[in-house]
CSV table of C-alpha atoms in Angstrom, one decimal:
chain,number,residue,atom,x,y,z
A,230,UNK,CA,27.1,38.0,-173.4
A,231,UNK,CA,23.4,38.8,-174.0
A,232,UNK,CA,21.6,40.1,-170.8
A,233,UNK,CA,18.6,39.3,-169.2
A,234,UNK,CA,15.3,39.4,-171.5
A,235,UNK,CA,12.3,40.2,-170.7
A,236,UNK,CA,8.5,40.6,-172.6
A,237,UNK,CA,6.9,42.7,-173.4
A,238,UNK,CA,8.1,46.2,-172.3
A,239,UNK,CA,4.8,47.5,-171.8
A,240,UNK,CA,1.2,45.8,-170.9
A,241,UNK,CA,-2.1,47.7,-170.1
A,242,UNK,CA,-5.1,45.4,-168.4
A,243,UNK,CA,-8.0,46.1,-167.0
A,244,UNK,CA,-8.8,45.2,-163.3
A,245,UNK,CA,-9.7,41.6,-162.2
A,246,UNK,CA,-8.2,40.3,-166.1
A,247,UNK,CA,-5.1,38.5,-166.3
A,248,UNK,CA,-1.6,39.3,-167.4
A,249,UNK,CA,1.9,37.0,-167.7
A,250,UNK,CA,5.5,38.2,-167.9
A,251,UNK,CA,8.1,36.1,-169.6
A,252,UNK,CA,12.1,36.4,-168.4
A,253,UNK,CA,15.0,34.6,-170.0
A,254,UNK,CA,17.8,35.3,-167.5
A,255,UNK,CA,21.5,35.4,-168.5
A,256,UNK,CA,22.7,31.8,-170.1
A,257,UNK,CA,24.0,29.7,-167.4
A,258,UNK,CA,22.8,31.8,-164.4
A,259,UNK,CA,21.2,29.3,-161.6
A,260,UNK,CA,19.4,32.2,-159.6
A,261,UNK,CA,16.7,34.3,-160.9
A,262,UNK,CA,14.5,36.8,-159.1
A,263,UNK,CA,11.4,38.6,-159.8
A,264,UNK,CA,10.7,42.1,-158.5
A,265,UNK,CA,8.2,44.5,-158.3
A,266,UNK,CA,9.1,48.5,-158.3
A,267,UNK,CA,6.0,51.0,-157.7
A,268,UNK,CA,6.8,54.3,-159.0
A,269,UNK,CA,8.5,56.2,-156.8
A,270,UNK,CA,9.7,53.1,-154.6
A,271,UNK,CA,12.8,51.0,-154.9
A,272,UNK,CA,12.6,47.4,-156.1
A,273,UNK,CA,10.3,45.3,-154.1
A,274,UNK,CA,11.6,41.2,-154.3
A,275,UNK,CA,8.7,38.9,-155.1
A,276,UNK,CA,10.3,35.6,-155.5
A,277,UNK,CA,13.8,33.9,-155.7
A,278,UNK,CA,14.2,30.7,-157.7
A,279,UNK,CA,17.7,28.7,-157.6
A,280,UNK,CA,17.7,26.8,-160.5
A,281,UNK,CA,13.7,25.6,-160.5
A,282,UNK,CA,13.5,25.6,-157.3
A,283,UNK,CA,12.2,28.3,-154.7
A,284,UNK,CA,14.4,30.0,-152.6
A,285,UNK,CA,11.9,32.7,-151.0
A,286,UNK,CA,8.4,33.7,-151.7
A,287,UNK,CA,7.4,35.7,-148.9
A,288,UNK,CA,6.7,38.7,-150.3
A,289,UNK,CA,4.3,37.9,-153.5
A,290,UNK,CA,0.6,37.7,-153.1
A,291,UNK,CA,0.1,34.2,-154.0
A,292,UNK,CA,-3.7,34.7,-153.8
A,293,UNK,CA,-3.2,36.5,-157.4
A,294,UNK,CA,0.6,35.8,-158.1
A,295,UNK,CA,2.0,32.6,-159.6
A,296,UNK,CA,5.7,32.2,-160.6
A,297,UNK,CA,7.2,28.7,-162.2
A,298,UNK,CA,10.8,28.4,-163.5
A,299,UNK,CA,10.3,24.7,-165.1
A,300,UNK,CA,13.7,23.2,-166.0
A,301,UNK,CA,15.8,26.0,-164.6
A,302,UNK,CA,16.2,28.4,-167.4
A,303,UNK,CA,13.3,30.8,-168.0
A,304,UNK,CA,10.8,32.0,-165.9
A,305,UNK,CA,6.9,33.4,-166.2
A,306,UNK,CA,4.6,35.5,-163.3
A,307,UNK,CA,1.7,35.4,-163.9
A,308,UNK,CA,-1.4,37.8,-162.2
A,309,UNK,CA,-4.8,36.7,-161.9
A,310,UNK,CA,-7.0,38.7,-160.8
A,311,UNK,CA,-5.0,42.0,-161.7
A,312,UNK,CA,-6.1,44.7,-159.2
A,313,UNK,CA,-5.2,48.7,-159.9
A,314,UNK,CA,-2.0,48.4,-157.0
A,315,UNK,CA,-0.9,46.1,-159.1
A,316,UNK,CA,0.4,48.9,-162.0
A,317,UNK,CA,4.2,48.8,-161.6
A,318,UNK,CA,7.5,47.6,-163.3
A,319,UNK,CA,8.1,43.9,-162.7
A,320,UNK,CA,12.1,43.8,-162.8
A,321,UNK,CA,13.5,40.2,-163.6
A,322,UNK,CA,17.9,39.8,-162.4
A,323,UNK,CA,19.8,36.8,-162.5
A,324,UNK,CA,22.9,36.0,-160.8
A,325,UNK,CA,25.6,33.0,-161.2
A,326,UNK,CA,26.3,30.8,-158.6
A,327,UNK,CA,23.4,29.9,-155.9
A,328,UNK,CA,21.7,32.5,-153.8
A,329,UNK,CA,24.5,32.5,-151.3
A,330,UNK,CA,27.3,33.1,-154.0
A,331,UNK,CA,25.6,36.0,-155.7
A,332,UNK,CA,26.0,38.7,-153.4
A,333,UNK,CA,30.1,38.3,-154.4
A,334,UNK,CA,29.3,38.1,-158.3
A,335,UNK,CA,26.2,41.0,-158.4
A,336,UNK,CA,22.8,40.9,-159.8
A,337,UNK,CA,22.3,41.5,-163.6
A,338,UNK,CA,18.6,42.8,-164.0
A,339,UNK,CA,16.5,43.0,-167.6
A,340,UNK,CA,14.8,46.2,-168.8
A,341,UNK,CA,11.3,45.6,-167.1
A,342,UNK,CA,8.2,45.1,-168.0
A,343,UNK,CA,5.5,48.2,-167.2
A,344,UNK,CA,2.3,47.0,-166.1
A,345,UNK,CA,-1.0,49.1,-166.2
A,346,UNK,CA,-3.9,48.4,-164.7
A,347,UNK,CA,-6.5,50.3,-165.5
B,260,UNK,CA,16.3,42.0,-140.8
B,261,UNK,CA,18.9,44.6,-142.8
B,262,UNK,CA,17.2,47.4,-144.4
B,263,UNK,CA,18.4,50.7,-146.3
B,264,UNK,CA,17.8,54.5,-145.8
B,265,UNK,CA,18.6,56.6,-148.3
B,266,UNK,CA,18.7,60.3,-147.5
B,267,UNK,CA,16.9,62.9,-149.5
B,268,UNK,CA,14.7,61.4,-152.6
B,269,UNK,CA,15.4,63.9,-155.0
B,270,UNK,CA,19.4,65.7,-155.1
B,271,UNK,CA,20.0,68.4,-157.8
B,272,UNK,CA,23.8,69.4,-158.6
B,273,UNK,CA,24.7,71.7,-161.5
B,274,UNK,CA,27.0,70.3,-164.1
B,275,UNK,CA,30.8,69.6,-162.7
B,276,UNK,CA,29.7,69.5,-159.3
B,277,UNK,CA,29.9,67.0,-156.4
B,278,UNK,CA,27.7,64.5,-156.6
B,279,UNK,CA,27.0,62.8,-152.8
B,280,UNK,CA,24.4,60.2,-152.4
B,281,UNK,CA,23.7,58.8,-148.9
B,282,UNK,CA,23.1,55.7,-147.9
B,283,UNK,CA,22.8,54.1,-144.2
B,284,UNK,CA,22.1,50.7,-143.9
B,285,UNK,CA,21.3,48.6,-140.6
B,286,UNK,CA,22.4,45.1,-140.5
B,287,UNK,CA,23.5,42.4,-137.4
B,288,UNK,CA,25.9,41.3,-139.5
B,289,UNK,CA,28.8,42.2,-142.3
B,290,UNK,CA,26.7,44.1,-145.3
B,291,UNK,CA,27.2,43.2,-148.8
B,292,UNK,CA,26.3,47.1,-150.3
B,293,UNK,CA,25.2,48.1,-153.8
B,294,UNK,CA,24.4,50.8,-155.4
B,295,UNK,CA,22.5,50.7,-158.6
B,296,UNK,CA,21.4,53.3,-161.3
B,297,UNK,CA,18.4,53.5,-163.4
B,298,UNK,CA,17.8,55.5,-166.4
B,299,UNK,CA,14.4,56.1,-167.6
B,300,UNK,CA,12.6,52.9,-169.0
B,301,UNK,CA,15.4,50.9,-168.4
B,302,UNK,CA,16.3,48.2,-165.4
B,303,UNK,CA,18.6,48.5,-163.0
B,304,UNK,CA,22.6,48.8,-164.0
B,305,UNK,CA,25.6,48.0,-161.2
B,306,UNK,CA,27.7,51.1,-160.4
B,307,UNK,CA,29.9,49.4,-157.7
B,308,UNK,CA,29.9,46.9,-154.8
B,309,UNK,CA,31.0,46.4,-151.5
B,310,UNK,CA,32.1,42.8,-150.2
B,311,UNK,CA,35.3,42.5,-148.1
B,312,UNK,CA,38.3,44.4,-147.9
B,313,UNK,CA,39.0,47.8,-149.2
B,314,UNK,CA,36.7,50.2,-147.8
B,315,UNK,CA,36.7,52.6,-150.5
B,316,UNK,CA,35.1,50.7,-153.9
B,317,UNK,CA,35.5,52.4,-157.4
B,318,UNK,CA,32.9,51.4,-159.9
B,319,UNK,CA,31.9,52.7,-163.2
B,320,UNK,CA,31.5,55.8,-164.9
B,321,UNK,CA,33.8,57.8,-162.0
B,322,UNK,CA,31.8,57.2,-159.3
B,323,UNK,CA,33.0,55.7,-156.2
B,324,UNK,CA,31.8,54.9,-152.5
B,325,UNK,CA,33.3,54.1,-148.9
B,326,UNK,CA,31.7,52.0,-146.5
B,327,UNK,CA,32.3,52.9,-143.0
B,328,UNK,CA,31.0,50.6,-140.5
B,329,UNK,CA,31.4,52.7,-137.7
B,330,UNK,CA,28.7,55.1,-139.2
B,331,UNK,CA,26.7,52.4,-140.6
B,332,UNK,CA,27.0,54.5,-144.3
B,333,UNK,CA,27.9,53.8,-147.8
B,334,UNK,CA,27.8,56.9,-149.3
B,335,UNK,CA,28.1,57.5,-153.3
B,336,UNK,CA,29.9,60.4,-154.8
B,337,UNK,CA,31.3,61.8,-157.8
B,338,UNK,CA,33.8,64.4,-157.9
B,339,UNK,CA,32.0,66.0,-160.6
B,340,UNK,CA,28.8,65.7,-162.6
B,341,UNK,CA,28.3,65.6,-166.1
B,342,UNK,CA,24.8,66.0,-167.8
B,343,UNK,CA,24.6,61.7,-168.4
B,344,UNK,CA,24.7,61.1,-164.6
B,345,UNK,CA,20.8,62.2,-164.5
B,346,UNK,CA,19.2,59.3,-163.5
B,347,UNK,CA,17.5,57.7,-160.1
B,348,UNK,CA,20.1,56.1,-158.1
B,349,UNK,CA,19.4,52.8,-155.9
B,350,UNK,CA,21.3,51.8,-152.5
B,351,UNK,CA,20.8,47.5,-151.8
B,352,UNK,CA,22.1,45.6,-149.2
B,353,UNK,CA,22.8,41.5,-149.2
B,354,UNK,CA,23.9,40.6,-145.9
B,355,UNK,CA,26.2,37.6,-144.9
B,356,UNK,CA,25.7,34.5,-143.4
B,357,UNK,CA,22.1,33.3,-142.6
B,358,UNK,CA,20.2,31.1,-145.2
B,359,UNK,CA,18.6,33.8,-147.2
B,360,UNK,CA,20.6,36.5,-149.4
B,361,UNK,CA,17.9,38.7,-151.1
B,362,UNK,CA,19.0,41.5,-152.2
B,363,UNK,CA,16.6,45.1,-150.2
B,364,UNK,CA,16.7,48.2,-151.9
B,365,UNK,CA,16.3,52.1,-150.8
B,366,UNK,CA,13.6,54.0,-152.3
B,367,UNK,CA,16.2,55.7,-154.3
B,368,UNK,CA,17.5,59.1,-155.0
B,369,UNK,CA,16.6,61.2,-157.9
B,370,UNK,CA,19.6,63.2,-159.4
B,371,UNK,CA,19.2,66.4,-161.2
B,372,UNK,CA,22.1,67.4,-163.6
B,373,UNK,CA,21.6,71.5,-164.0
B,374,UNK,CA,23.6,72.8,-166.8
């Protein structure tokens, strides 16, 4: 099966502009989630959609971070006003089943996109 | 709240060596335990899970782990390292029950392959 997809690989912004990220998750999987790795850290979670719905956005910044899933398939973050903290990997995963039910079948996660603010 | 410790950021084995990578986790309740690797510029790929049953979990590539509740650990090791296990390695814990399942990550580990 194809994995999760995810555009572009690599973005450089200056401060204060504007960037969006684009993931396609895994055909058929009702749970996607965005996450945000700094180097050096592990993977931070942003936000957890089940199908377009929101399961948990208490960590993003929603002063600067929008996220939409419309119709339950693909999924964009947006960041606007970018700020220089912002420079990481944004990691999209997707997982069958709902949010309860993927902890039994794991969490299949897309190449990344790395973000430079500059 | 669960969260994950992962010992030692950076572990550097010579080739066909052990390979241990510790893990502790804290939860209230039953852990769902992952452990992840990353290559460079790539995501994150599944090595193995934990859900129920058999303590000790084989995953892919010859690595394995064993969760013991009593010391709160999920240790991952290899019984010896080849030059294509460099990579940074991720522990992540899902708990059960409750309404919310994120998955948390460790910081991670950083393993060295010495030939």
């Amino acid at each position: 099966e194809a994995g999760v997809a995810q555009s572009p690989r690599y973005k450089i912004i200056e401060k204060r502009q504007s960037v969006a990220f684009w993931c396609n998750p895994i055909s058929g999987h009702a749970t996607l989630y965005w996450y945000q790795q700094i180097l050096g850290q592990g993977p931070k979670l942003l936000i957890q959609f089940q199908n377009n719905g929101v399961v948990d956005d208490s960590q993003l910044p929603k002063d600067r971070f929008s996220a939409e899933r419309l119709k339950g398939v693909d999924s964009t973050l947006k960041i606007q006003p970018a700020k220089l903290e912002d420079s990481a990997v944004y990691l999209c995963a997707s997982s069958q089943g709902s949010h309860q039910g993927a902890r039994y079948y794991g969490y299949t996660f897309g190449s990344g996109t790395r973000l430079t603010v500059v | 709240a669960q969260s994950v410790t992962q010992l030692g950021s950076h572990v550097s084995v010579s080739e066909g060596a052990l390979v241990l990578l510790r893990c502790n986790y804290s939860s209230s309740v039953p852990p769902y335990l992952f452990w992840y690797v990353q290559y460079p510029n790539q995501g994150l790929q599944l090595l193995l899970k934990y859900t129920t049953g058999a303590t000790l979990v084989k995953g892919i590539n010859g690595f394995e782990a064993e969760f013991k509740k009593s010391e709160t650990s999920f240790h991952l090791t290899k019984p010896s390292a080849h030059m294509s296990d460099a990579a940074e390695y991720f522990c992540a814990v899902s708990k059960s029950g409750g309404s919310n399942y994120k998955l948390t990550f460790g910081k991670g580990t950083l393993l060295t392959v010495n030939p």
